[in-house]
Coordinates of C-alpha atoms in Angstrom, one line a residue:
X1265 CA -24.2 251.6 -112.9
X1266 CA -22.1 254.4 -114.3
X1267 CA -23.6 257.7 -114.5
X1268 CA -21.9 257.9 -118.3
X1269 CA -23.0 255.6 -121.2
X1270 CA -20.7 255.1 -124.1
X1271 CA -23.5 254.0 -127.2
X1272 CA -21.9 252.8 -129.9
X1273 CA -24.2 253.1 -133.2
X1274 CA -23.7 250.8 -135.8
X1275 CA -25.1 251.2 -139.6
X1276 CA -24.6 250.6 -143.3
X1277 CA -25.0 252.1 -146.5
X1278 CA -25.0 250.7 -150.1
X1279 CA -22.2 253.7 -151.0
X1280 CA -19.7 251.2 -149.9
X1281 CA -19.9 249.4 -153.3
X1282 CA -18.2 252.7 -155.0
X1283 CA -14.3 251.5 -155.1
X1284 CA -11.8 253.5 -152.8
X1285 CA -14.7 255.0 -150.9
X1286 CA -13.1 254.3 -147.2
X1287 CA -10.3 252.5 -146.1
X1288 CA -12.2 251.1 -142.8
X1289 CA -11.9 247.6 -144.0
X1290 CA -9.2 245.5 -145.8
X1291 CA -11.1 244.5 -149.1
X1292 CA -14.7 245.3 -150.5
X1293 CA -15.8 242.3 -149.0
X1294 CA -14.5 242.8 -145.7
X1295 CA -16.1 246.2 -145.5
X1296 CA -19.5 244.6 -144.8
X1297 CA -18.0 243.6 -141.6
X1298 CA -16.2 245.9 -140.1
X1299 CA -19.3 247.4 -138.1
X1300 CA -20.4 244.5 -136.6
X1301 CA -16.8 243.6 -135.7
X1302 CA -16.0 247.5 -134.1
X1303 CA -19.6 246.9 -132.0
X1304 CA -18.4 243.4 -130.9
X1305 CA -14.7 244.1 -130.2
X1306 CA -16.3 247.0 -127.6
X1307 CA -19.0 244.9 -126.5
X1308 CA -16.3 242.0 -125.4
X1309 CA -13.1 242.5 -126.9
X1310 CA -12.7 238.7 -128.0
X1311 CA -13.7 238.9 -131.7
X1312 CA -11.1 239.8 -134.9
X1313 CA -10.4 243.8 -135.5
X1314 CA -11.0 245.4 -138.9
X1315 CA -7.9 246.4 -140.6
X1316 CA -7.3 248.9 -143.3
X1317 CA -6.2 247.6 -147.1
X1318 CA -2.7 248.7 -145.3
X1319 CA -3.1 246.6 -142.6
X1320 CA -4.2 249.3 -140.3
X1321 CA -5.8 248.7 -137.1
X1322 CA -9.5 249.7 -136.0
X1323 CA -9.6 252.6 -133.4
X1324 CA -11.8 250.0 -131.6
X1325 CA -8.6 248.7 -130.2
X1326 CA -7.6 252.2 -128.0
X1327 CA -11.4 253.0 -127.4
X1328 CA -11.9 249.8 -125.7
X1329 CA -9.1 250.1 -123.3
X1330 CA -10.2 253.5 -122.7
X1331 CA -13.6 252.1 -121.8
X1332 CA -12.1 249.5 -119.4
X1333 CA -9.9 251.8 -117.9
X1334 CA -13.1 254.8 -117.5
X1335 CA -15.4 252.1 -116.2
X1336 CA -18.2 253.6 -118.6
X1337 CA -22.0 251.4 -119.2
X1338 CA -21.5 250.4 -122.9
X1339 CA -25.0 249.7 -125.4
X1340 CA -24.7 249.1 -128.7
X1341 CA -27.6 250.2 -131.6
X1342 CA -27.8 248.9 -134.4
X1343 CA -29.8 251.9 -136.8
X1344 CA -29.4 249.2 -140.1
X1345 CA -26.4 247.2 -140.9
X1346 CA -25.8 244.9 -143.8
X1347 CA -24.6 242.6 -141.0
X1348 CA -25.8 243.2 -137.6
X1349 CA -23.0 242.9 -134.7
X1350 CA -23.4 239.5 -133.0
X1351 CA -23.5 240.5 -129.5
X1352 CA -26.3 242.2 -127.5
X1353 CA -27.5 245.4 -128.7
X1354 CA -31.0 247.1 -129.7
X1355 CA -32.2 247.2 -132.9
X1356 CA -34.1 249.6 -134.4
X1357 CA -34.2 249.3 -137.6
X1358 CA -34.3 245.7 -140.2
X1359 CA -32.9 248.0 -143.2
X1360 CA -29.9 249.8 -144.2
X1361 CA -29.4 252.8 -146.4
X1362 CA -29.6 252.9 -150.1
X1363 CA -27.0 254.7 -152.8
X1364 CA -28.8 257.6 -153.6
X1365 CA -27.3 258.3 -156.5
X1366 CA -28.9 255.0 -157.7
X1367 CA -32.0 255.4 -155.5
X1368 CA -34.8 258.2 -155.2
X1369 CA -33.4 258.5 -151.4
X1370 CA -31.0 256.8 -148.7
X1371 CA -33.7 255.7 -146.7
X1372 CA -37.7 255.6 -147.8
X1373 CA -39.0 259.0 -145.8
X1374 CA -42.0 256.8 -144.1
X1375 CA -39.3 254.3 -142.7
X1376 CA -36.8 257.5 -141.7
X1377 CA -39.7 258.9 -139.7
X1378 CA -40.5 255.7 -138.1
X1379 CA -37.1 255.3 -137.1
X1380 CA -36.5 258.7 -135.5
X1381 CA -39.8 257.8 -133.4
X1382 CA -38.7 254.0 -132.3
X1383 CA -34.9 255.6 -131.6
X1384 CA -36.6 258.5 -129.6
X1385 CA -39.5 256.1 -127.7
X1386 CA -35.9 253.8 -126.8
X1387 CA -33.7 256.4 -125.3
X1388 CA -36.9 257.8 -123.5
X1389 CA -37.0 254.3 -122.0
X1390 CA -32.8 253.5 -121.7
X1391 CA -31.4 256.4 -120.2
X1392 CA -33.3 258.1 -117.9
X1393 CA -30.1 257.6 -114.8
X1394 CA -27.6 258.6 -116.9
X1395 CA -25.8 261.8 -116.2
X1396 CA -24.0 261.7 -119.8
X1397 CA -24.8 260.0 -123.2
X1398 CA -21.4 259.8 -125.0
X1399 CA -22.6 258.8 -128.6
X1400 CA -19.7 257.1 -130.9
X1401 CA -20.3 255.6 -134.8
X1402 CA -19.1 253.1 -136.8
X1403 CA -20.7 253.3 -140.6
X1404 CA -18.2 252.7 -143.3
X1405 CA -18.6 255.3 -145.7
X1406 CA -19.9 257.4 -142.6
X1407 CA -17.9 260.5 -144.0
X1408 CA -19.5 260.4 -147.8
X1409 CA -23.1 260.3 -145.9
X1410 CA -22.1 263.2 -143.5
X1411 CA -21.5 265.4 -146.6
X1412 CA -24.8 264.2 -148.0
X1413 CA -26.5 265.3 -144.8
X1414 CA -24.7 268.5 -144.5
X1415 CA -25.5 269.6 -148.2
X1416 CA -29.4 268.1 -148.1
X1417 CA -29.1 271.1 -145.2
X1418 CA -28.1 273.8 -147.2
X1419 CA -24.5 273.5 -146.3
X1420 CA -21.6 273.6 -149.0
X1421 CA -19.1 271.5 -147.9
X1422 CA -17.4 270.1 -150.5
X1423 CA -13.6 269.2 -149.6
X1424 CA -14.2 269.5 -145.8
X1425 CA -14.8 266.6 -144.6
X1426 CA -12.5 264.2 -143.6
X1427 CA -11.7 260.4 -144.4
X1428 CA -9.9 257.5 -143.5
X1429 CA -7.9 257.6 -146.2
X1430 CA -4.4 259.5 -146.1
X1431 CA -4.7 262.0 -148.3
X1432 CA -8.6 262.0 -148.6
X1433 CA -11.0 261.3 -151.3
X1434 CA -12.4 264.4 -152.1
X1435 CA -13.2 263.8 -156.0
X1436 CA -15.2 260.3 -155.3
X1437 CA -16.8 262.2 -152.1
X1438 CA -18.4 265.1 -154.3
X1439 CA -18.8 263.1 -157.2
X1440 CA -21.5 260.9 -155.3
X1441 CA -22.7 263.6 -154.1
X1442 CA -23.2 265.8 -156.5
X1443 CA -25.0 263.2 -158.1
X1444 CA -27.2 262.2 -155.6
X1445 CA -28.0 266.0 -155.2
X1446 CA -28.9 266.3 -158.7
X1447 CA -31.8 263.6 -158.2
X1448 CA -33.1 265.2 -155.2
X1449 CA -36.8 265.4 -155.2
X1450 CA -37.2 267.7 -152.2
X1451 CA -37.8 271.1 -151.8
X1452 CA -35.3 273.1 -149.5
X1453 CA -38.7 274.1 -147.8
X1454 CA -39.9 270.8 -146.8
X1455 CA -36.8 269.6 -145.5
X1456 CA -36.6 272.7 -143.9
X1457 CA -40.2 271.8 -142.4
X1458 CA -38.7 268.3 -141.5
X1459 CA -35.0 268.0 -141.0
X1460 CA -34.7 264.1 -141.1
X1461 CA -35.9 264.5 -144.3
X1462 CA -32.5 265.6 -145.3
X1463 CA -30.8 262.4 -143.8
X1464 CA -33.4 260.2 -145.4
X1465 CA -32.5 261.7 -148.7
X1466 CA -28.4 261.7 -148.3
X1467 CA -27.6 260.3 -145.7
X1468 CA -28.2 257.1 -143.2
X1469 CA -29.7 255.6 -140.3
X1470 CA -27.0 256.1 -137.5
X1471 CA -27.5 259.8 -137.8
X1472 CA -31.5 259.4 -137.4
X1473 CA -30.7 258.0 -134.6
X1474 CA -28.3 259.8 -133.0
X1475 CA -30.3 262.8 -134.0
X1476 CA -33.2 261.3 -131.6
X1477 CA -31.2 260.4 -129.1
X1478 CA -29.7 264.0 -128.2
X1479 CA -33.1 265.1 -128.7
X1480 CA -34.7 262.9 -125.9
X1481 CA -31.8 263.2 -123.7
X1482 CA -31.7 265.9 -121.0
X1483 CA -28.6 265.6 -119.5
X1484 CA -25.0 266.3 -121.5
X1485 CA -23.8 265.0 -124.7
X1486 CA -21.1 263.9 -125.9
X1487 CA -20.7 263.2 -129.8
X1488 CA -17.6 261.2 -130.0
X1489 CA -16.2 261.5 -133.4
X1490 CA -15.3 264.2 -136.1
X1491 CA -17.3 264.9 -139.3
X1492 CA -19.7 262.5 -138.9
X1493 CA -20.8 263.9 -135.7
X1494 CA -20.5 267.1 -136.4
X1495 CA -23.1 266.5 -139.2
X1496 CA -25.3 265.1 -136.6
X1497 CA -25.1 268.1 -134.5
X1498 CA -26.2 270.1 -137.6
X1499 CA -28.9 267.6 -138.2
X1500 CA -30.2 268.0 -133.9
X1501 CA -30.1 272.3 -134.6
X1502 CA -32.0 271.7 -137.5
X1503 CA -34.7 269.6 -136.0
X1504 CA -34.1 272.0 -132.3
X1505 CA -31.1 273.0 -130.7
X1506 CA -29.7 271.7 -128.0
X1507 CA -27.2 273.5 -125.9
X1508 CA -25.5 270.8 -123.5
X1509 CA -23.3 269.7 -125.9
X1510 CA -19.8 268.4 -126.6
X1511 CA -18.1 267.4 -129.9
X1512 CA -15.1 265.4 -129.2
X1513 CA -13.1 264.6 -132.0
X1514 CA -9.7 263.0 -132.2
X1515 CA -6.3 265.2 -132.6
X1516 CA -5.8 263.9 -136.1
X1517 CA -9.2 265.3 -137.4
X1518 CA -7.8 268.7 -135.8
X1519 CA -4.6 268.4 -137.6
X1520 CA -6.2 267.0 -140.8
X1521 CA -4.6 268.9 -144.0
X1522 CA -6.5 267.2 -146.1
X1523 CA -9.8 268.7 -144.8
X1524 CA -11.1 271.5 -143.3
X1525 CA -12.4 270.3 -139.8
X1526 CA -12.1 273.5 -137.6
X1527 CA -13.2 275.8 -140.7
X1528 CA -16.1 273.0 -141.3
X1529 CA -17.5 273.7 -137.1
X1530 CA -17.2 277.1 -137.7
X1531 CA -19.1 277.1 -140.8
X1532 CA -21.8 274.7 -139.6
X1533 CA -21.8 275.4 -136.0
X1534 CA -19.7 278.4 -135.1
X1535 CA -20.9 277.6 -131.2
X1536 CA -19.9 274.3 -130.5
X1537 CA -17.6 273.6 -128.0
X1538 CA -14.9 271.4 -129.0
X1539 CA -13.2 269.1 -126.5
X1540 CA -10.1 267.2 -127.5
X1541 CA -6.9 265.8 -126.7
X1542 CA -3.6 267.3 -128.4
X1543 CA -1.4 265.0 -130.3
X1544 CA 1.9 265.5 -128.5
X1545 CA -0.4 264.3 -125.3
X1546 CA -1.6 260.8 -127.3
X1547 CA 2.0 258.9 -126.4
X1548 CA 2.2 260.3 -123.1
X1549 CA -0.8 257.8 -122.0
X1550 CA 1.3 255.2 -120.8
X1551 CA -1.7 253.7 -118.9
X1552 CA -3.2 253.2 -121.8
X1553 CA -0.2 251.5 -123.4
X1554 CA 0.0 249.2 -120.8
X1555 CA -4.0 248.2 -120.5
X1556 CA -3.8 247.4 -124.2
X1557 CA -0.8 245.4 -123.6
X1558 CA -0.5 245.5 -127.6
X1559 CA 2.6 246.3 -129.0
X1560 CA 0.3 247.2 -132.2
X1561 CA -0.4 250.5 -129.7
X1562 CA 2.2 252.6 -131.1
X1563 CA 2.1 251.8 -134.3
X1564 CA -1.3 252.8 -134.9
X1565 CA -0.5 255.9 -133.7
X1566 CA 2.5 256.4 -136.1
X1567 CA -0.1 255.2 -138.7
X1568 CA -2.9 257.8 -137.9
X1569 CA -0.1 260.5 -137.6
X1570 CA 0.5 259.8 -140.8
X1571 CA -3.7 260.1 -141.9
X1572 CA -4.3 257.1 -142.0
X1573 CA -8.1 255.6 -140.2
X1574 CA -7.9 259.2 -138.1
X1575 CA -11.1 258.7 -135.8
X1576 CA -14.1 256.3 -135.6
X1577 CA -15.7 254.2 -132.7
X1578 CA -15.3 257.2 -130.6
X1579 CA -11.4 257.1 -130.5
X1580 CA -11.0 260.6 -129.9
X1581 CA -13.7 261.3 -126.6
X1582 CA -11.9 258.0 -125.2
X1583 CA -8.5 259.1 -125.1
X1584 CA -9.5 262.9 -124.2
X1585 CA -11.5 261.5 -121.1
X1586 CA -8.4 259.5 -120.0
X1587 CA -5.9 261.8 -120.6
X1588 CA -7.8 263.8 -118.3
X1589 CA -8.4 261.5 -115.8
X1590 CA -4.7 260.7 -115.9
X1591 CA -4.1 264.2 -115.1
X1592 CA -6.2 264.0 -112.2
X1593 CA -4.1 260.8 -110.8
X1594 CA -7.2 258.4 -111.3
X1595 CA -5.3 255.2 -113.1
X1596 CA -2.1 255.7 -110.2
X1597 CA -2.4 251.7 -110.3
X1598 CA -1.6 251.5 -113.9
X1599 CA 1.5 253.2 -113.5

C-alpha cells in the first residue's frame, strides 16, 4: 500500500443544462458523461476520454500517467452524479445537485448534513494508514458551483474564478449566480452557524465531501485542483481550519488572464500554501511523454497554453509531484 491516496471525487449538478456553461464535454449530451468517464479512465485507463466541443482532450489522460508513474492508491467517490462511473468506487450519496436558480437550494439541507456525516463516518473508516490524502474533482460546471460556495460565504468573487473555456465565461458565471443569490433563503448568520449550509444552498456534493474528508483526516492534504478547490479550502476554514494543507493547482490556472487565481487565494485564503509546477517545466517531463506513449501529449499542452480545459482530475498536483520526483532521479528507467 502507498502511504499517498489520490481520491478522485465525482459529482453532478443540474447547471449543466445552461448552454456554454463548461467546455468539459463535447455536446450537452455528452456532458452527462464526462465524470464517470474521467473516474473510469483513472480507475483503469481502458474506457473513452471526454473531449472538449474543440476536440480537446481530458486532463485525465496526463493525471493517469502521473499516477502510474508515482505508484499512488487510487479510490474514487462518487458525492452524486447524474451517471455514476462504472468502475469500483464508494458512493455516498443517490442524488445530485439542483439549479438553484430554479430550486430553493443545490442540495435539500437535511440530505447536505447527512452527506457530510456518511463522507466523514467513510474517510474515518478508509484512511486511517495513509500518510497523504491528495483530493482531485471532476464535476462539470465545478467552477460555476465554486463561485456559488464562495459568495454563499460572504466572499465577492465575481470574475475570479476560472473556467475551461478560453477566454472564460464570466457573464453566464455571475448571471446564475446572482440569481441563485437573489433566491437565497438563509441568513448570513445561520450559514455562518453551519458552513455546509452554504454549499447546500450554491453549491454541490463533491465539495461536502471533500469538506469532510480534510476534516477527518489527520495527516496532510493535498487539494489537487484550482478554484474549485480553493473553494473547498474556504468551505473546511469555515467549518474549522486546518493547517496541514496544500493547494496544488496547475500552471495554467496561475497564468490564467482571464481570472484572477493568485488575487482569488489571497483574498479567500491569504495563508495557503500553494505548490505548483511552472509552465516552462510541463514539456521538460519527457518521462511523462513517453509513459503516455500518446502523441495527443503535446498537443494538449499547446491547447491548455492556449486556455483551453486548464486543470481538472487533479492535472496540476500530478505533474508537480513528477516533476519533482524527476528532479530527484526517481523515473531514471523512463529515460
Amino acid at each position: 500500500m502507498s502511504k499517498v491516496c489520490f481520491i478522485l471525487i465525482v459529482a453532478s449538478t443540474e447547471l449543466v443544462k445552461h448552454p456554454g456553461i463548461s467546455a468539459a464535454g463535447a455536446n450537452h449530451r455528452e456532458l452527462a458523461l464526462t465524470s464517470a468517464r474521467d473516474a473510469e479512465y483513472i480507475y483503469s485507463g481502458n474506457t473513452t476520454l471526454p473531449v472538449s466541443p474543440s476536440g480537446i482532450v481530458s486532463p485525465a489522460l496526463i493525471s493517469k500517467a502521473c499516477l502510474d508513474l508515482l505508484g499512488y492508491d487510487i479510490k474514487i467517490v462518487d458525492a452524486g452524479s447524474i451517471i455514476p462511473p462504472q468502475c469500483p468506487h464508494e458512493s455516498l450519496a443517490d442524488f445530485f445537485a439542483s439549479d438553484p436558480c430554479t430550486e430553493n437550494a443545490a442540495i435539500d439541507f437535511q440530505k447536505a448534513e447527512k452527506l457530510y456525516q456518511k463522507a466523514f463516518d467513510f474517510a474515518q473508516n478508509s484512511f486511517n494508514n495513509y500518510q497523504e490524502l491528495i483530493i482531485a474533482e471532476s464535476v462539470v460546471a465545478g467552477t460555476t458551483t465554486a463561485l456559488g460556495l464562495l459568495t454563499a460565504l460572504g466572499h465577492s468573487c465575481f470574475d475570479m474564478v476560472s473556467s475551461s473555456i478560453p477566454q472564460g465565461n464570466h457573464q453566464l458565471k455571475n448571471q446564475i449566480i446572482k440569481k441563485a443569490w437573489s433566491q437565497n433563503t438563509l441568513s448570513s448568520q445561520e450559514i455562518k452557524q453551519n458552513p455546509i449550509l452554504a454549499a447546500a444552498s450554491m453549491g454541490d456534493g463533491m465539495q461536502i465531501v471533500a469538506c469532510a474528508f480534510m476534516q477527518t483526516f489527520q495527516g496532510r492534504v493535498t487539494l489537487a485542483g484550482g478554484s474549485q478547490m480553493l473553494a473547498v479550502k474556504a468551505l473546511s476554514d469555515a467549518v474549522s481550519v486546518k493547517k496541514d494543507l496544500v493547494l496544488s493547482p496547475s500552471p495554467w490556472i496561475i497564468d490564467d488572464k482571464s481570472a484572477s487565481f493568485l488575487n482569488l487565494v489571497e483574498k479567500i485564503s491569504p495563508q495557503t500554501k500553494l505548490e505548483y509546477i511552472k509552465r516552462k517545466d510541463v514539456l521538460l517531463l519527457d518521462s511523462l511523454n513517453q509513459a503516455i506513449q500518446n502523441p495527443k501529449f503535446s498537443t494538449i499542452v499547446e491547447n491548455y497554453n492556449q486556455g483551453h480545459v486548464k486543470e481538472g482530475v487533479g492535472m496540476g498536483a500530478m505533474l508537480k509531484r513528477c516533476h519533482v520526483a524527476l528532479s530527484r532521479g526517481r523515473f531514471e528507467n523512463m529515460q
